[in-house]
Amino acid sequence: MKSLSKFVLTAIVLWWCMAWQPASAACSGKFMNPITDICWSCVFPITIGSAPILQMGQEDIENVGSPICACGPPPFGKIGISIGFWEPARQVDVTRTPWCFTSLGGATMGDSFSAPMPAVSQGNYSRRASNTSIYQAHWYVNPVLYWLEVLSETSCLEQGGFDLAYVTELDPAWNDDELAVILNPDVFLFANPAAQAACAADCIAATVGFPLAALQWCGGCQGSMYPLNGHVQSHVGGVQASSLILQRYAMKLHREFLAFAGNGIPGWCGMYPAPVLDKRIYKYSMLYPGSQGKGIDGRCCQPLGRTTHLWSAGKEYPIKGEDFAYMMYRKRNCCERIYGWVK
């Protein structure tokens, strides 16, 4: 249980560093309970090649057809079995208050670095009121299966401990649409009615299955992926807005080569860069303010872009229930060694 001990120690140190200042009344959260808060059924289906071994009623994207895989040339490579599953490995905060760490019990780091205060505001566009909002977000490395030693005999899991990897409060482009264009200049290709109308198809596809990878500029039923920052142009509710921020955050980090994919044949030998995000490789579930229970489809997680109306009832409430934390499950296709060229 060495990995578990490291996780606990890291959590205590982070809490100690942040809790020395009184927590803001606007900041809320809790530490994740890995037993009750994680949607463990979302790890499934587990496949060998394209054949499901354990499906548990869960959704999946296509897998590599061949059950036999090879990784690396002889004499240093390996021959193995192609295994597919969904790995809970990343955790995301979406919060109203700068430096509010929802996943760390609602601790605040303080205001030594300024960042715009997120809020929901009302404007008037084309004689119709429209809510907009801005949120901050935090990206955690949290390979739960590894540090809990759930699958201790496999080499397919990311190995490491809990870590805070990225905070938007230190990213000037997160609060500035003009700076964000540097990272996503392709926004001009999709800033037209025809491209935005196509997002209706992405919403439908994500609700009945998985989003359309070709429509990378669409955030499904939550809105537009662009700009890649914290501004939500059409705020319907906190769950909807935070789900959109989560999608944009993943796309932003992939484009910055700070997040990687691990599915398909390229994933046999490890993670690889995917600057153009395939939205289908992630599923997510809520950890806070309420761990996500079974939705109307009998599942406790969903692909990116699926309408939040299916599961968001009771998941947002005033004061203590307006900051959010999510677990991300990424698709893995891995070559599990059964024979190595070199013993």
CSV table of C-alpha atoms in Angstrom, one decimal:
chain,number,residue,atom,x,y,z
A,1,MET,CA,0.0,0.0,0.0
A,2,LYS,CA,3.0,2.3,-0.6
A,3,SER,CA,1.1,4.3,-3.3
A,4,LEU,CA,-1.9,4.8,-1.0
A,5,SER,CA,0.4,6.1,1.7
A,6,LYS,CA,1.9,8.6,-0.7
A,7,PHE,CA,-1.5,9.8,-1.7
A,8,VAL,CA,-2.6,10.4,1.9
A,9,LEU,CA,0.7,12.2,2.7
A,10,THR,CA,0.3,14.4,-0.4
A,11,ALA,CA,-3.3,15.3,0.5
A,12,ILE,CA,-2.3,16.2,4.1
A,13,VAL,CA,0.6,18.4,2.9
A,14,LEU,CA,-1.6,20.2,0.4
A,15,TRP,CA,-4.3,20.7,3.0
A,16,TRP,CA,-1.8,22.1,5.5
A,17,CYS,CA,-0.3,24.5,3.0
A,18,MET,CA,-3.7,25.9,2.1
A,19,ALA,CA,-5.7,25.7,5.3
A,20,TRP,CA,-3.5,28.1,7.2
A,21,GLN,CA,-5.7,30.9,5.9
A,22,PRO,CA,-9.4,30.9,6.8
A,23,ALA,CA,-11.4,29.4,4.0
A,24,SER,CA,-13.6,31.8,2.0
A,25,ALA,CA,-17.3,31.6,2.7
A,26,ALA,CA,-17.7,31.3,-1.1
A,27,CYS,CA,-15.5,28.2,-1.3
A,28,SER,CA,-16.8,24.8,-0.6
A,29,GLY,CA,-15.8,21.2,-1.3
A,30,LYS,CA,-14.7,17.9,0.2
A,31,PHE,CA,-12.0,15.3,-0.2
A,32,MET,CA,-13.0,12.5,-2.5
A,33,ASN,CA,-14.0,9.2,-0.9
A,34,PRO,CA,-12.6,6.6,-3.4
A,35,ILE,CA,-15.1,3.9,-2.3
A,36,THR,CA,-18.4,5.8,-2.5
A,37,ASP,CA,-17.8,8.8,-4.7
A,38,ILE,CA,-16.2,7.2,-7.8
A,39,CYS,CA,-18.4,5.6,-10.4
A,40,TRP,CA,-16.5,2.3,-10.5
A,41,SER,CA,-18.8,0.7,-13.1
A,42,CYS,CA,-17.5,3.4,-15.5
A,43,VAL,CA,-14.2,1.4,-15.7
A,44,PHE,CA,-16.1,-1.1,-17.9
A,45,PRO,CA,-16.4,-2.4,-20.5
A,46,ILE,CA,-13.2,-4.4,-20.3
A,47,THR,CA,-12.4,-5.9,-23.7
A,48,ILE,CA,-9.8,-8.2,-25.3
A,49,GLY,CA,-9.4,-7.0,-28.8
A,50,SER,CA,-12.9,-6.0,-29.9
A,51,ALA,CA,-14.6,-8.6,-27.8
A,52,PRO,CA,-16.2,-7.4,-24.5
A,53,ILE,CA,-15.3,-9.6,-21.5
A,54,LEU,CA,-17.1,-7.6,-18.8
A,55,GLN,CA,-19.6,-5.0,-20.1
A,56,MET,CA,-21.7,-4.3,-17.0
A,57,GLY,CA,-24.2,-2.3,-19.2
A,58,GLN,CA,-21.6,0.4,-19.9
A,59,GLU,CA,-21.0,2.3,-23.1
A,60,ASP,CA,-17.8,2.0,-25.2
A,61,ILE,CA,-16.2,3.3,-28.3
A,62,GLU,CA,-14.5,1.1,-30.9
A,63,ASN,CA,-11.6,-1.1,-29.8
A,64,VAL,CA,-8.6,-2.5,-31.7
A,65,GLY,CA,-9.9,-5.6,-33.6
A,66,SER,CA,-6.9,-7.9,-33.0
A,67,PRO,CA,-6.6,-9.5,-29.6
A,68,ILE,CA,-2.8,-10.0,-30.1
A,69,CYS,CA,-0.5,-7.0,-30.0
A,70,ALA,CA,3.1,-6.2,-30.3
A,71,CYS,CA,5.0,-3.3,-28.8
A,72,GLY,CA,8.5,-2.4,-29.9
A,73,PRO,CA,10.8,-4.4,-32.2
A,74,PRO,CA,12.9,-7.3,-31.0
A,75,PRO,CA,14.9,-7.8,-29.0
A,76,PHE,CA,13.5,-5.2,-26.7
A,77,GLY,CA,9.8,-5.4,-27.5
A,78,LYS,CA,7.0,-7.5,-26.3
A,79,ILE,CA,4.1,-9.6,-27.5
A,80,GLY,CA,0.9,-9.3,-25.5
A,81,ILE,CA,-2.9,-9.2,-25.4
A,82,SER,CA,-4.8,-6.0,-26.4
A,83,ILE,CA,-6.9,-4.9,-23.5
A,84,GLY,CA,-9.4,-2.1,-23.5
A,85,PHE,CA,-10.9,-0.3,-20.4
A,86,TRP,CA,-11.7,3.2,-19.0
A,87,GLU,CA,-9.1,4.5,-16.6
A,88,PRO,CA,-10.1,7.0,-13.8
A,89,ALA,CA,-6.9,9.1,-13.9
A,90,ARG,CA,-7.8,12.8,-13.8
A,91,GLN,CA,-9.9,15.0,-11.5
A,92,VAL,CA,-11.2,18.5,-12.3
A,93,ASP,CA,-12.4,21.4,-10.1
A,94,VAL,CA,-14.7,24.0,-11.6
A,95,THR,CA,-15.2,26.8,-9.1
A,96,ARG,CA,-16.6,30.3,-8.8
A,97,THR,CA,-13.9,31.5,-6.6
A,98,PRO,CA,-10.2,31.9,-7.6
A,99,TRP,CA,-7.9,29.6,-5.6
A,100,CYS,CA,-10.8,27.6,-4.2
A,101,PHE,CA,-9.8,23.9,-4.3
A,102,THR,CA,-13.0,22.0,-4.2
A,103,SER,CA,-11.3,18.6,-4.3
A,104,LEU,CA,-9.2,19.5,-1.3
A,105,GLY,CA,-12.0,20.1,1.1
A,106,GLY,CA,-12.8,23.6,-0.1
A,107,ALA,CA,-9.4,25.0,1.0
A,108,THR,CA,-8.2,28.3,-0.4
A,109,MET,CA,-4.7,29.2,-1.2
A,110,GLY,CA,-5.2,32.9,-0.6
A,111,ASP,CA,-5.2,36.0,-2.8
A,112,SER,CA,-1.5,36.6,-3.3
A,113,PHE,CA,-2.1,36.2,-7.0
A,114,SER,CA,-5.0,38.1,-8.5
A,115,ALA,CA,-7.5,36.4,-10.8
A,116,PRO,CA,-10.9,37.5,-12.1
A,117,MET,CA,-13.7,36.6,-9.7
A,118,PRO,CA,-16.1,34.2,-11.5
A,119,ALA,CA,-19.7,35.2,-11.6
A,120,VAL,CA,-23.0,34.8,-13.4
A,121,SER,CA,-24.2,38.0,-15.1
A,122,GLN,CA,-27.1,38.9,-17.3
A,123,GLY,CA,-26.8,40.8,-20.6
A,124,ASN,CA,-29.2,41.6,-23.4
A,125,TYR,CA,-28.6,40.3,-26.8
A,126,SER,CA,-31.1,40.8,-29.6
A,127,ARG,CA,-33.7,41.9,-27.1
A,128,ARG,CA,-33.4,38.6,-25.2
A,129,ALA,CA,-31.8,38.2,-21.8
A,130,SER,CA,-28.9,35.8,-21.8
A,131,ASN,CA,-26.9,34.6,-18.8
A,132,THR,CA,-23.1,34.4,-19.1
A,133,SER,CA,-20.6,33.2,-16.5
A,134,ILE,CA,-16.9,32.7,-15.9
A,135,TYR,CA,-15.3,29.9,-13.8
A,136,GLN,CA,-11.8,28.9,-12.7
A,137,ALA,CA,-10.7,25.3,-13.0
A,138,HIS,CA,-8.0,23.0,-11.6
A,139,TRP,CA,-6.6,19.8,-13.2
A,140,TYR,CA,-5.4,17.0,-10.9
A,141,VAL,CA,-3.4,13.9,-11.7
A,142,ASN,CA,-5.2,11.1,-9.8
A,143,PRO,CA,-4.5,7.6,-11.1
A,144,VAL,CA,-6.9,5.9,-8.6
A,145,LEU,CA,-6.6,2.4,-9.9
A,146,TYR,CA,-2.8,2.5,-9.4
A,147,TRP,CA,-2.5,4.0,-5.9
A,148,LEU,CA,-5.4,1.9,-4.6
A,149,GLU,CA,-3.6,-1.1,-6.1
A,150,VAL,CA,-6.9,-2.4,-7.6
A,151,LEU,CA,-5.0,-3.9,-10.6
A,152,SER,CA,-1.5,-4.3,-9.2
A,153,GLU,CA,-0.3,-6.8,-11.7
A,154,THR,CA,-0.9,-4.9,-14.9
A,155,SER,CA,1.5,-2.5,-16.7
A,156,CYS,CA,-1.4,-0.7,-18.4
A,157,LEU,CA,-2.0,1.8,-15.6
A,158,GLU,CA,-0.5,5.2,-15.2
A,159,GLN,CA,1.9,5.0,-12.3
A,160,GLY,CA,2.1,7.9,-9.9
A,161,GLY,CA,0.5,9.6,-7.0
A,162,PHE,CA,-2.0,12.4,-6.6
A,163,ASP,CA,-0.8,15.7,-7.8
A,164,LEU,CA,-2.1,19.2,-8.7
A,165,ALA,CA,-1.0,19.7,-12.3
A,166,TYR,CA,-2.6,22.9,-13.7
A,167,VAL,CA,-4.5,25.9,-12.3
A,168,THR,CA,-6.2,28.4,-14.6
A,169,GLU,CA,-5.6,31.3,-12.1
A,170,LEU,CA,-2.0,31.4,-13.4
A,171,ASP,CA,-3.0,31.2,-17.1
A,172,PRO,CA,-3.7,34.7,-18.6
A,173,ALA,CA,-5.5,33.3,-21.6
A,174,TRP,CA,-8.1,31.6,-19.4
A,175,ASN,CA,-9.7,35.0,-18.7
A,176,ASP,CA,-9.0,36.8,-22.0
A,177,ASP,CA,-10.8,35.8,-25.3
A,178,GLU,CA,-8.2,37.6,-27.4
A,179,LEU,CA,-5.2,35.7,-25.9
A,180,ALA,CA,-7.2,32.5,-26.2
A,181,VAL,CA,-7.2,32.9,-29.9
A,182,ILE,CA,-3.5,32.3,-30.0
A,183,LEU,CA,-4.2,28.7,-28.9
A,184,ASN,CA,-7.3,28.2,-31.0
A,185,PRO,CA,-7.0,30.3,-34.2
A,186,ASP,CA,-9.3,27.8,-35.9
A,187,VAL,CA,-12.2,29.5,-34.1
A,188,PHE,CA,-12.6,31.8,-37.1
A,189,LEU,CA,-13.5,28.8,-39.2
A,190,PHE,CA,-16.5,27.9,-37.0
A,191,ALA,CA,-17.7,31.4,-36.0
A,192,ASN,CA,-20.7,31.2,-38.4
A,193,PRO,CA,-24.3,30.1,-38.2
A,194,ALA,CA,-23.9,26.9,-40.3
A,195,ALA,CA,-21.1,25.5,-38.1
A,196,GLN,CA,-23.0,26.3,-34.9
A,197,ALA,CA,-26.2,24.8,-36.2
A,198,ALA,CA,-24.2,21.5,-36.8
A,199,CYS,CA,-23.7,21.3,-33.0
A,200,ALA,CA,-27.3,20.2,-32.7
A,201,ALA,CA,-26.2,16.9,-34.3
A,202,ASP,CA,-23.4,16.6,-31.8
A,203,CYS,CA,-25.8,17.1,-28.9
A,204,ILE,CA,-28.1,14.3,-30.2
A,205,ALA,CA,-25.2,12.0,-30.8
A,206,ALA,CA,-23.7,12.5,-27.3
A,207,THR,CA,-27.1,12.0,-25.7
A,208,VAL,CA,-27.8,8.7,-27.4
A,209,GLY,CA,-24.2,7.5,-27.5
A,210,PHE,CA,-20.9,9.3,-27.9
A,211,PRO,CA,-20.2,12.8,-29.4
A,212,LEU,CA,-19.1,13.3,-33.0
A,213,ALA,CA,-15.3,13.5,-33.2
A,214,ALA,CA,-15.4,15.4,-36.4
A,215,LEU,CA,-17.3,18.3,-34.8
A,216,GLN,CA,-14.4,19.3,-32.6
A,217,TRP,CA,-15.8,22.9,-32.2
A,218,CYS,CA,-19.0,21.6,-30.5
A,219,GLY,CA,-19.4,20.9,-26.8
A,220,GLY,CA,-22.5,18.8,-27.4
A,221,CYS,CA,-25.6,20.0,-25.5
A,222,GLN,CA,-23.5,22.3,-23.3
A,223,GLY,CA,-22.5,24.8,-25.9
A,224,SER,CA,-19.5,25.8,-28.0
A,225,MET,CA,-15.9,24.5,-27.3
A,226,TYR,CA,-14.6,28.0,-28.3
A,227,PRO,CA,-13.1,30.1,-26.8
A,228,LEU,CA,-10.8,27.7,-24.9
A,229,ASN,CA,-11.2,29.6,-21.7
A,230,GLY,CA,-13.5,30.1,-18.7
A,231,HIS,CA,-16.2,32.3,-20.3
A,232,VAL,CA,-19.5,30.5,-20.8
A,233,GLN,CA,-21.6,32.5,-23.3
A,234,SER,CA,-24.8,30.7,-22.5
A,235,HIS,CA,-25.2,29.8,-18.8
A,236,VAL,CA,-28.2,27.6,-18.2
A,237,GLY,CA,-27.1,26.2,-14.9
A,238,GLY,CA,-24.0,25.4,-12.8
A,239,VAL,CA,-24.0,21.7,-13.8
A,240,GLN,CA,-24.3,22.6,-17.5
A,241,ALA,CA,-21.7,25.4,-17.4
A,242,SER,CA,-19.2,23.4,-15.4
A,243,SER,CA,-19.6,20.4,-17.7
A,244,LEU,CA,-18.7,22.7,-20.6
A,245,ILE,CA,-15.7,24.1,-18.8
A,246,LEU,CA,-14.5,20.5,-18.2
A,247,GLN,CA,-14.7,19.8,-21.9
A,248,ARG,CA,-12.8,23.0,-22.9
A,249,TYR,CA,-10.2,22.3,-20.2
A,250,ALA,CA,-9.5,18.8,-21.6
A,251,MET,CA,-9.3,20.2,-25.1
A,252,LYS,CA,-7.0,23.1,-24.1
A,253,LEU,CA,-4.5,20.8,-22.3
A,254,HIS,CA,-4.4,18.4,-25.2
A,255,ARG,CA,-3.7,21.3,-27.5
A,256,GLU,CA,-0.9,22.4,-25.2
A,257,PHE,CA,0.6,18.8,-25.2
A,258,LEU,CA,-0.1,18.6,-21.4
A,259,ALA,CA,-2.7,15.8,-21.8
A,260,PHE,CA,-2.3,12.7,-23.9
A,261,ALA,CA,-4.5,10.0,-25.4
A,262,GLY,CA,-4.0,6.2,-24.9
A,263,ASN,CA,-6.6,4.6,-27.1
A,264,GLY,CA,-6.3,2.7,-30.4
A,265,ILE,CA,-3.2,0.9,-31.8
A,266,PRO,CA,-1.0,3.9,-30.9
A,267,GLY,CA,-2.0,3.4,-27.3
A,268,TRP,CA,-0.6,-0.1,-27.1
A,269,CYS,CA,2.8,1.1,-26.2
A,270,GLY,CA,1.8,4.0,-24.0
A,271,MET,CA,0.3,7.5,-24.1
A,272,TYR,CA,0.8,9.7,-27.1
A,273,PRO,CA,0.1,13.4,-28.1
A,274,ALA,CA,-3.3,14.2,-29.4
A,275,PRO,CA,-3.5,18.0,-30.0
A,276,VAL,CA,-6.8,17.6,-31.8
A,277,LEU,CA,-9.0,16.1,-29.1
A,278,ASP,CA,-11.2,13.2,-29.9
A,279,LYS,CA,-14.1,13.9,-27.5
A,280,ARG,CA,-15.1,10.3,-27.4
A,281,ILE,CA,-12.1,9.2,-25.3
A,282,TYR,CA,-13.4,10.7,-22.1
A,283,LYS,CA,-16.3,10.0,-19.8
A,284,TYR,CA,-16.9,11.8,-16.5
A,285,SER,CA,-18.9,11.7,-13.3
A,286,MET,CA,-19.6,14.2,-10.6
A,287,LEU,CA,-17.8,14.0,-7.2
A,288,TYR,CA,-19.1,17.2,-5.6
A,289,PRO,CA,-21.4,18.7,-4.5
A,290,GLY,CA,-23.0,15.3,-4.7
A,291,SER,CA,-21.5,12.1,-6.1
A,292,GLN,CA,-23.4,11.1,-9.2
A,293,GLY,CA,-25.9,8.3,-8.7
A,294,LYS,CA,-27.6,6.2,-11.3
A,295,GLY,CA,-29.2,8.3,-14.0
A,296,ILE,CA,-32.3,7.4,-16.0
A,297,ASP,CA,-30.1,5.2,-18.1
A,298,GLY,CA,-28.9,3.2,-15.1
A,299,ARG,CA,-25.3,4.6,-15.4
A,300,CYS,CA,-23.4,6.9,-13.1
A,301,CYS,CA,-21.1,8.6,-15.7
A,302,GLN,CA,-21.6,10.0,-19.2
A,303,PRO,CA,-19.6,10.9,-22.3
A,304,LEU,CA,-18.7,14.6,-22.9
A,305,GLY,CA,-21.5,16.6,-24.4
A,306,ARG,CA,-24.4,14.6,-23.2
A,307,THR,CA,-27.3,16.7,-21.9
A,308,THR,CA,-27.1,17.2,-18.1
A,309,HIS,CA,-30.9,17.1,-17.8
A,310,LEU,CA,-30.7,13.3,-17.6
A,311,TRP,CA,-28.7,13.3,-14.3
A,312,SER,CA,-28.3,16.9,-12.8
A,313,ALA,CA,-31.4,17.0,-10.6
A,314,GLY,CA,-30.3,17.9,-7.1
A,315,LYS,CA,-26.7,18.3,-8.1
A,316,GLU,CA,-26.6,22.1,-7.6
A,317,TYR,CA,-27.9,24.1,-4.6
A,318,PRO,CA,-27.2,27.6,-3.2
A,319,ILE,CA,-24.0,28.5,-1.3
A,320,LYS,CA,-22.4,25.1,-0.6
A,321,GLY,CA,-23.4,23.5,-3.9
A,322,GLU,CA,-22.2,25.9,-6.5
A,323,ASP,CA,-18.6,24.7,-6.8
A,324,PHE,CA,-18.0,21.4,-8.7
A,325,ALA,CA,-15.6,18.5,-8.8
A,326,TYR,CA,-15.5,15.7,-11.4
A,327,MET,CA,-13.7,12.5,-12.1
A,328,MET,CA,-12.5,11.9,-15.7
A,329,TYR,CA,-12.3,8.4,-17.2
A,330,ARG,CA,-10.1,8.1,-20.3
A,331,LYS,CA,-10.2,5.3,-22.8
A,332,ARG,CA,-7.2,3.0,-22.8
A,333,ASN,CA,-6.1,0.3,-25.3
A,334,CYS,CA,-3.1,-1.3,-23.8
A,335,CYS,CA,-0.7,-4.2,-24.8
A,336,GLU,CA,-0.5,-6.3,-21.7
A,337,ARG,CA,2.7,-8.4,-22.0
A,338,ILE,CA,2.4,-12.2,-22.1
A,339,TYR,CA,5.9,-12.7,-23.6
A,340,GLY,CA,8.9,-10.4,-23.7
A,341,TRP,CA,11.8,-10.7,-26.2
A,342,VAL,CA,14.1,-10.2,-23.3
A,343,LYS,CA,13.4,-12.0,-20.0
